[in-house]
Coordinates of C-alpha atoms and ligand atoms in Angstrom, one line a residue:
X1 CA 133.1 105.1 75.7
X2 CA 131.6 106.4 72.3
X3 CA 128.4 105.8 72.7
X4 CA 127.4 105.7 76.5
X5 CA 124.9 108.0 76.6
X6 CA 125.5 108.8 80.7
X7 CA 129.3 109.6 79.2
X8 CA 127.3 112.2 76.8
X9 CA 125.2 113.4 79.7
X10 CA 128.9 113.8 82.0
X11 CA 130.8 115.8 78.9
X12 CA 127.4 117.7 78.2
X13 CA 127.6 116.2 75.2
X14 CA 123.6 115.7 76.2
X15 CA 121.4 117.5 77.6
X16 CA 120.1 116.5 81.6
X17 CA 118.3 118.5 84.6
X18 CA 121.4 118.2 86.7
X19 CA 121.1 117.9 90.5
X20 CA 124.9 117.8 91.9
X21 CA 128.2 118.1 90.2
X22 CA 131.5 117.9 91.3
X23 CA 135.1 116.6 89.6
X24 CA 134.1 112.8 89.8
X25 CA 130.0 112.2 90.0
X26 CA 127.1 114.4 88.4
X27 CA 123.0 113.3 89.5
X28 CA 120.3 114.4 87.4
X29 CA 116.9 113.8 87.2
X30 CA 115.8 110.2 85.6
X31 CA 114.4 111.1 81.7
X32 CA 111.2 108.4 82.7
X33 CA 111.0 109.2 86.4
X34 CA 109.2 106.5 88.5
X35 CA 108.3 108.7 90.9
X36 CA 107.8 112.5 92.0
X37 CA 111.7 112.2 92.8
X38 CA 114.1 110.0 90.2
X39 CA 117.4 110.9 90.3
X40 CA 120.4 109.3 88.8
X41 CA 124.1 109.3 90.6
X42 CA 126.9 108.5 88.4
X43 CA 130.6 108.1 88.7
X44 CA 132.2 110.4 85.5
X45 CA 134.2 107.6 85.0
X46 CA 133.4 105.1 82.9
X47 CA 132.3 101.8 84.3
X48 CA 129.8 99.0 82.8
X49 CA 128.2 97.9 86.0
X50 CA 128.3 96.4 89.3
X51 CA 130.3 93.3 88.0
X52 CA 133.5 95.8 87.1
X53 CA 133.8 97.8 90.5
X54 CA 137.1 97.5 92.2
X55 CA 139.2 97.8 95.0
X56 CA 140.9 101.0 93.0
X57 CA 137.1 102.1 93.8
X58 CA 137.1 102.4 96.8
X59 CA 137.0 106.0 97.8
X60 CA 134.6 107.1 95.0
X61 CA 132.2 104.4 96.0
X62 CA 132.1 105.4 100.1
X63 CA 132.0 108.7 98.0
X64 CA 128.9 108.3 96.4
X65 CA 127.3 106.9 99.5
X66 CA 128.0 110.0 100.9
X67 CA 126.7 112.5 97.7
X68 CA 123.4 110.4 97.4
X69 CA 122.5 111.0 101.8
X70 CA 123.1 114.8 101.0
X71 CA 121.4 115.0 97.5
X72 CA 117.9 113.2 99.5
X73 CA 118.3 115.9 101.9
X74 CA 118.7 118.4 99.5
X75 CA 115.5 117.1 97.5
X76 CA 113.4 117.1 100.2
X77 CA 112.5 113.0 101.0
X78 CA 115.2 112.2 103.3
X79 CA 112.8 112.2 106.5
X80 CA 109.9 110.5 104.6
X81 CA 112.2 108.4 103.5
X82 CA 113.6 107.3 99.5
X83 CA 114.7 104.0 98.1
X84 CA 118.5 103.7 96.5
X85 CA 118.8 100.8 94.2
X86 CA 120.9 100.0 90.9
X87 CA 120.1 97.1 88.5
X88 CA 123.2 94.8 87.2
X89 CA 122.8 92.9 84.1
X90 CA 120.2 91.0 82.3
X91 CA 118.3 89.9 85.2
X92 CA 118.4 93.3 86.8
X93 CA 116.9 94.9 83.6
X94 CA 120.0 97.1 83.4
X95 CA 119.7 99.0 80.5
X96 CA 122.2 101.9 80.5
X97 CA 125.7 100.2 80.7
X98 CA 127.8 103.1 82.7
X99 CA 126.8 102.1 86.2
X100 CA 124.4 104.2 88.4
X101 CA 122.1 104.6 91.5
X102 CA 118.7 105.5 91.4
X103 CA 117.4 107.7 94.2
X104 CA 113.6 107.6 94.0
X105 CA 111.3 109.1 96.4
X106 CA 108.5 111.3 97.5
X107 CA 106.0 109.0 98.0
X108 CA 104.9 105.7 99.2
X109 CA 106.9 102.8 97.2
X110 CA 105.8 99.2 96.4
X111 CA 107.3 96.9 99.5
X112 CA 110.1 95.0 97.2
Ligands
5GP201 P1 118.6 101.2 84.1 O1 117.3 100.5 83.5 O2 119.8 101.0 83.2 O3 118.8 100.8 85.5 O4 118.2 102.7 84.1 C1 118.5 103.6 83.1 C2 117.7 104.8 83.4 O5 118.2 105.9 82.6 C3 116.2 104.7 83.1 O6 115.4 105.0 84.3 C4 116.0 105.8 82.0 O7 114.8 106.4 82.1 C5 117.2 106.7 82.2 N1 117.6 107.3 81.0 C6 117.9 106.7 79.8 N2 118.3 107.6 78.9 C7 118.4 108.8 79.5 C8 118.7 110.2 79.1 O8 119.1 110.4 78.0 N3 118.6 111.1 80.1 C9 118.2 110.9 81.4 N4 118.2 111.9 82.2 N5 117.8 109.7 81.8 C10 117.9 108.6 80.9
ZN202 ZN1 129.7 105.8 80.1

């Protein structure tokens, strides 16, 4: 994936605040955060969106899940509470095609 820019930000190719690593997701903090806390989960793997997740998935997926509970905690906004969300397509206004969850929190959000 040549030019995904989160595929630069996963082989360092770009530079990004990281916030967790291990062999299969990196978060860092959101470039344009929305909020005191913005931070970005990816798989390292390559995929477009939420259209192309599998059943091969799976595990990395419950993974995730798991790696975005313990980042909030690790941030500071679990108790106040945060706000996980990821935008698919044209009508989600997704604009980086390598498919990710925003964690935003530390303060009061817009009721959506
Ligand atoms: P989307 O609109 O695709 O759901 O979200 C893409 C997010 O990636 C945006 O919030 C944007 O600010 C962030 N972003 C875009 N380019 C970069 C970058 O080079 N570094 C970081 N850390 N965030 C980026
Ligand atoms: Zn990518």
């Amino acid at each position: 994936m040549g030019d995904c820019i989160f595929c630069k930000i996963v082989n360092k190719e770009i530079n990004s605040n990281i916030v967790f690593e291990d062999d299969e997701i990196i978060a860092f903090n959101d470039i344009e955060p929305i909020a005191p806390v913005h931070v970005l989960i990816i798989p390292k793997k390559h995929i477009d969106s939420m259209n192309d997740v599998d059943k091969s998935d799976e595990r990395l997926f419950g993974k995730i899940m798991i790696v975005v509970s313990n980042i909030a905690k690790q941030v500071g906004i679990a108790d106040e509470g945060y706000r996980l969300l990821t935008n698919t397509g044209i009508n989600g206004c997704q604009e980086v095609k390598h498919i990710h969850f925003h964690l935003i929190g530390g303060q009061r959000l817009q009721k959506i």
